[in-house]
XYZ file of C-alpha atoms in Angstrom:
252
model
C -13.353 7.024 18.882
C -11.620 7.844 15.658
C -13.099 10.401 13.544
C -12.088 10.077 9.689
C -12.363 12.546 6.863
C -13.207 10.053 4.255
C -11.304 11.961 0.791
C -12.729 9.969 -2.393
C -15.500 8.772 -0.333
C -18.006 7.928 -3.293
C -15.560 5.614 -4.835
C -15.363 1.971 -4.922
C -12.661 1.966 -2.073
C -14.037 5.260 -0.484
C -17.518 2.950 -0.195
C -16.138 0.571 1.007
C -14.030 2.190 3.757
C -17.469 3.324 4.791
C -19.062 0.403 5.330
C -16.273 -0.906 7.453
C -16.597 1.983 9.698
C -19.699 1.456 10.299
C -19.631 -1.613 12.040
C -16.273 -0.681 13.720
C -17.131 0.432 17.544
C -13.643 2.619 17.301
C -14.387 4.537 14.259
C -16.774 7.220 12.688
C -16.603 8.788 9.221
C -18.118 12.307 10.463
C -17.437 13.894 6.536
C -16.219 13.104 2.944
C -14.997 14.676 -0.077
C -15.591 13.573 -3.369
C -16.018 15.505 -6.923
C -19.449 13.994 -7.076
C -21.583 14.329 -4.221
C -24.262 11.214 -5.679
C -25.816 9.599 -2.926
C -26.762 9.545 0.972
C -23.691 8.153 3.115
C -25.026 9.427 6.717
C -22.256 12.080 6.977
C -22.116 15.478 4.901
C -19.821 15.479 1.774
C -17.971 18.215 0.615
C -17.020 18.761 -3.135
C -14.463 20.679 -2.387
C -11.761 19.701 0.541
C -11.307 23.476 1.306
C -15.156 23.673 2.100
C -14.097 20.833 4.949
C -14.829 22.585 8.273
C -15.334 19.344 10.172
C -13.354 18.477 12.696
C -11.383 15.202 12.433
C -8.242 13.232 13.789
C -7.555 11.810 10.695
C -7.796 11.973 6.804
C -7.607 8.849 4.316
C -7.444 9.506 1.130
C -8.309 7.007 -2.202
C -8.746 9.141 -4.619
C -6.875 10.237 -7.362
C -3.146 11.795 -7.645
C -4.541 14.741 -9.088
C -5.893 15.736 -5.844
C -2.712 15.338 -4.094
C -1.584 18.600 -3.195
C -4.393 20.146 -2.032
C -5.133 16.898 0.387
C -1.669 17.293 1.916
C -2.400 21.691 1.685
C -5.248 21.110 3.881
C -3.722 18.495 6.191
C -1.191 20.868 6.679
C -3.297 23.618 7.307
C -5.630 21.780 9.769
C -2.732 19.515 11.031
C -4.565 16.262 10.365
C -2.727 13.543 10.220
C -3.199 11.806 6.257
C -3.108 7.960 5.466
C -2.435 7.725 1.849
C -3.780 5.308 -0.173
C -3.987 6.510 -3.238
C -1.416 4.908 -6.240
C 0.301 5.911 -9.116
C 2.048 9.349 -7.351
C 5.015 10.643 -9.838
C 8.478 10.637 -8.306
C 7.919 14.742 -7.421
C 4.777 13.609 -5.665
C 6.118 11.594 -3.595
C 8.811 13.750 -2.854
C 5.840 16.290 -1.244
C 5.072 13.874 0.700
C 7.883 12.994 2.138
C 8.511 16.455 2.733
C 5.311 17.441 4.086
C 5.699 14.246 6.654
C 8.248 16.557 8.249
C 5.097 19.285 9.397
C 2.271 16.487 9.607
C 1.600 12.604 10.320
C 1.887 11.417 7.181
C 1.240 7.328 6.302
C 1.946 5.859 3.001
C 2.065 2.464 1.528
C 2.395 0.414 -1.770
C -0.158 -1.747 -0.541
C -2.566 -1.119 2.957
C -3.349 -4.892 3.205
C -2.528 -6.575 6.700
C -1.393 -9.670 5.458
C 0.943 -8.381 2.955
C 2.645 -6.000 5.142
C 3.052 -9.066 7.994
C 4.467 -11.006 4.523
C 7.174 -8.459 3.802
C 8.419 -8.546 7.812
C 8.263 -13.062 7.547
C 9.999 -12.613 4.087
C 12.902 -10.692 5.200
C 13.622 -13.416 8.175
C 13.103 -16.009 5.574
C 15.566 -14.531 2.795
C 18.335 -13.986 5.962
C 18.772 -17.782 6.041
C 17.385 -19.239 2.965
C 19.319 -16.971 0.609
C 22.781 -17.190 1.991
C 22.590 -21.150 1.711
C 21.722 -20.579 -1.834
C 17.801 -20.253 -2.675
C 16.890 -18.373 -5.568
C 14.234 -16.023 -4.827
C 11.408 -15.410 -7.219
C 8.003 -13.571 -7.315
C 5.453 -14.566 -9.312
C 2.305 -11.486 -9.136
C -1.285 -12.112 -10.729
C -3.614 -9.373 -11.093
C -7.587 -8.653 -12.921
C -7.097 -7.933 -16.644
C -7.535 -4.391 -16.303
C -4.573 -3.583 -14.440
C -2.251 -1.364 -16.261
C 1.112 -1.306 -14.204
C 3.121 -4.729 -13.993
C 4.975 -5.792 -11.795
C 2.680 -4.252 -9.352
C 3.474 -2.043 -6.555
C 2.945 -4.948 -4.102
C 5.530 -7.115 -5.795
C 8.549 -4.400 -6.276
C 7.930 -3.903 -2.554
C 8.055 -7.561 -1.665
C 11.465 -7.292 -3.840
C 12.835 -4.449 -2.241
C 11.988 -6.534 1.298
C 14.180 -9.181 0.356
C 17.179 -7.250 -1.678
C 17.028 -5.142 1.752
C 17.275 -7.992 4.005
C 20.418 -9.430 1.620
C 22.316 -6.122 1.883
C 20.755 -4.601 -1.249
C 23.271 -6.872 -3.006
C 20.706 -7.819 -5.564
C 19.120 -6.759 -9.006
C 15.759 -7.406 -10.608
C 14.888 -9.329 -13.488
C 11.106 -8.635 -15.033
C 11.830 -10.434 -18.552
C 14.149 -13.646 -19.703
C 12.658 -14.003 -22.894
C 15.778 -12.167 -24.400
C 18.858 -13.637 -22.214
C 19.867 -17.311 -22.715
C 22.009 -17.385 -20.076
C 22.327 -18.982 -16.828
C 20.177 -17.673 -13.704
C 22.388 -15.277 -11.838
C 23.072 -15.986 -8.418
C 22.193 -12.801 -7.515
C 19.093 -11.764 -9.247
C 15.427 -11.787 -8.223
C 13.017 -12.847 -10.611
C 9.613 -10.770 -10.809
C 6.815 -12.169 -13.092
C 3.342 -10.722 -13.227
C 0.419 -12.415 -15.172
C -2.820 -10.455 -15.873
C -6.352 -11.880 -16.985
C -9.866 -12.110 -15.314
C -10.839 -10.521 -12.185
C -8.050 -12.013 -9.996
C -8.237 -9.383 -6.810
C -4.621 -9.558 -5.873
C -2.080 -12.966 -5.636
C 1.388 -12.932 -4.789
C 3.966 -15.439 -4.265
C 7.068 -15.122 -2.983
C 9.429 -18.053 -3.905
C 12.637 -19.516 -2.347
C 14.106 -22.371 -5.046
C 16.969 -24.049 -3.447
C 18.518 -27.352 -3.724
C 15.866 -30.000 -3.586
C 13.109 -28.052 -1.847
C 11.193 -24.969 -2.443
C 9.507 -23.141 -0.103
C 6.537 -20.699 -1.117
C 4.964 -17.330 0.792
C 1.325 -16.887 -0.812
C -0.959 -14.026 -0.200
C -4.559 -13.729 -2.015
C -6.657 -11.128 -1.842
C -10.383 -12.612 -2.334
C -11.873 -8.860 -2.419
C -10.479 -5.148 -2.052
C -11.944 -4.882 1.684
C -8.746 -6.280 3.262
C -6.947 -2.660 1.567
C -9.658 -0.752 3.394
C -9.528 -3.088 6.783
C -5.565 -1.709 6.797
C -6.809 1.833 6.073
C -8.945 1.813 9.126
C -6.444 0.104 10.943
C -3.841 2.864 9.880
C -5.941 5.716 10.924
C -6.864 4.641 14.113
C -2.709 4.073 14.421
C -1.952 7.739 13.278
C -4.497 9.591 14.576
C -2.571 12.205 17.200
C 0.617 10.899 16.579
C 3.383 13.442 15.715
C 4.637 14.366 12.450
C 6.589 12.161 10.751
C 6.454 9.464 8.260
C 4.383 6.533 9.181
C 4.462 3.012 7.726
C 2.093 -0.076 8.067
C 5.195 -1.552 9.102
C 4.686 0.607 12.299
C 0.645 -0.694 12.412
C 1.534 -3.909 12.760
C 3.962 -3.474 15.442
C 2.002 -1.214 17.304
């Protein structure tokens, strides 16, 4: 049994994660932390992480950058292992983490879906033979209409997949609208579209001569990030320090 420390655990995602564990025989959420403590969630909730003094294997955290470094202070101090899942860290912020991965587990991920993290393994294969013989490779991202970032997180990922599986030989293009010239051969193409309440969609596509071939991933509803949460701290709970991938959740 996994026992979670639930930070951001009366948010939308911290809600839920909660309601996943709950019907997950492997799992228990035995606190939380959030700013607000506003309702009854069947384990006590701390408004303050210091305040924590429950013991836990792991910590996953949607919350909010602002509460960065005192989630990876108190990881540190308690050596609990962190899965974090919260986005929008500055470059510096990310640069704690990476250096705090070197005195605790530490997991982090542009996106904590399954699916996508199995796409960016198939892509790679994909780009290895499709892309030498010539394919273009595109990605077209679609997101809800209050989104503020484009391209997403997920999609720059998906491009770094491929441009890592081709040698880092290639460059990214987000806009044409200004350059009438010819495709370059070595360019991938990123396009996001924003509008309604679209969850998550990404396509990844290889144009070649005569025949296109397309990777799709929708997300129909944000429990598939919190399914890979769960899945990524039953993965890092007791596992060394270090810095942890969903890449390494998928292969075990």
């Amino acid at each position: 049994m996994t026992k979670i420390i639930m930070n951001g655990c009366n948010g939308h995602m911290g809600q839920v994660i909660s309601g996943l564990v709950k019907d997950d025989a492997n799992a228990e959420i035995v606190a939380g932390i959030d700013m607000v403590d506003c309702r009854d969630n069947g384990y006590p909730v701390f408004t303050n992480i210091a305040d924590c003094d429950v013991e836990a294997d792991v910590l996953i955290d949607f919350s909010s950058p602002k509460a960065l470094a005192s989630i990876l202070a108190y990881c540190v101090e308690k050596q609990l292992p962190a899965v974090l899942c919260t986005t929008g860290l500055s470059e510096a912020q990310l640069k704690q983490v990476e250096e705090t991965s070197g005195k605790v587990a530490i997991l982090k991920s542009a996106n904590m879906s399954l699916g996508i993290n199995t796409l960016l393994k198939l892509i790679q294969d994909a780009a290895k033979v499709l892309a030498t013989a010539g394919f273009d490779m595109e990605i077209v991202e679609k997101h809800h209409k209050l989104k503020k970032d484009a391209p997403s997180g997920t999609a720059l990922a998906l491009a770094d997949s491929l441009n890592e599986a081709m040698d880092n030989q290639y460059h990214y293009v987000y806009d044409r609208s200004q350059d009438m010239n010819p495709r370059d051969d070595k360019e991938i193409g990123i396009s996001a579209v924003r509008g309604g309440t679209i969850v998550g969609d990404h396509d990844v596509i290889f144009a070649g001569p005569d025949e296109v071939i397309t990777f799709s991933h929708t997300a129909y509803s944000k429990a598939v990030f919190g399914k890979g949460a769960v899945e990524a701290a039953k993965f890092l709970a007791g596992k060394p320090a270090g810095y942890y991938h969903m890449s390494d959740v998928i292969e075990g």
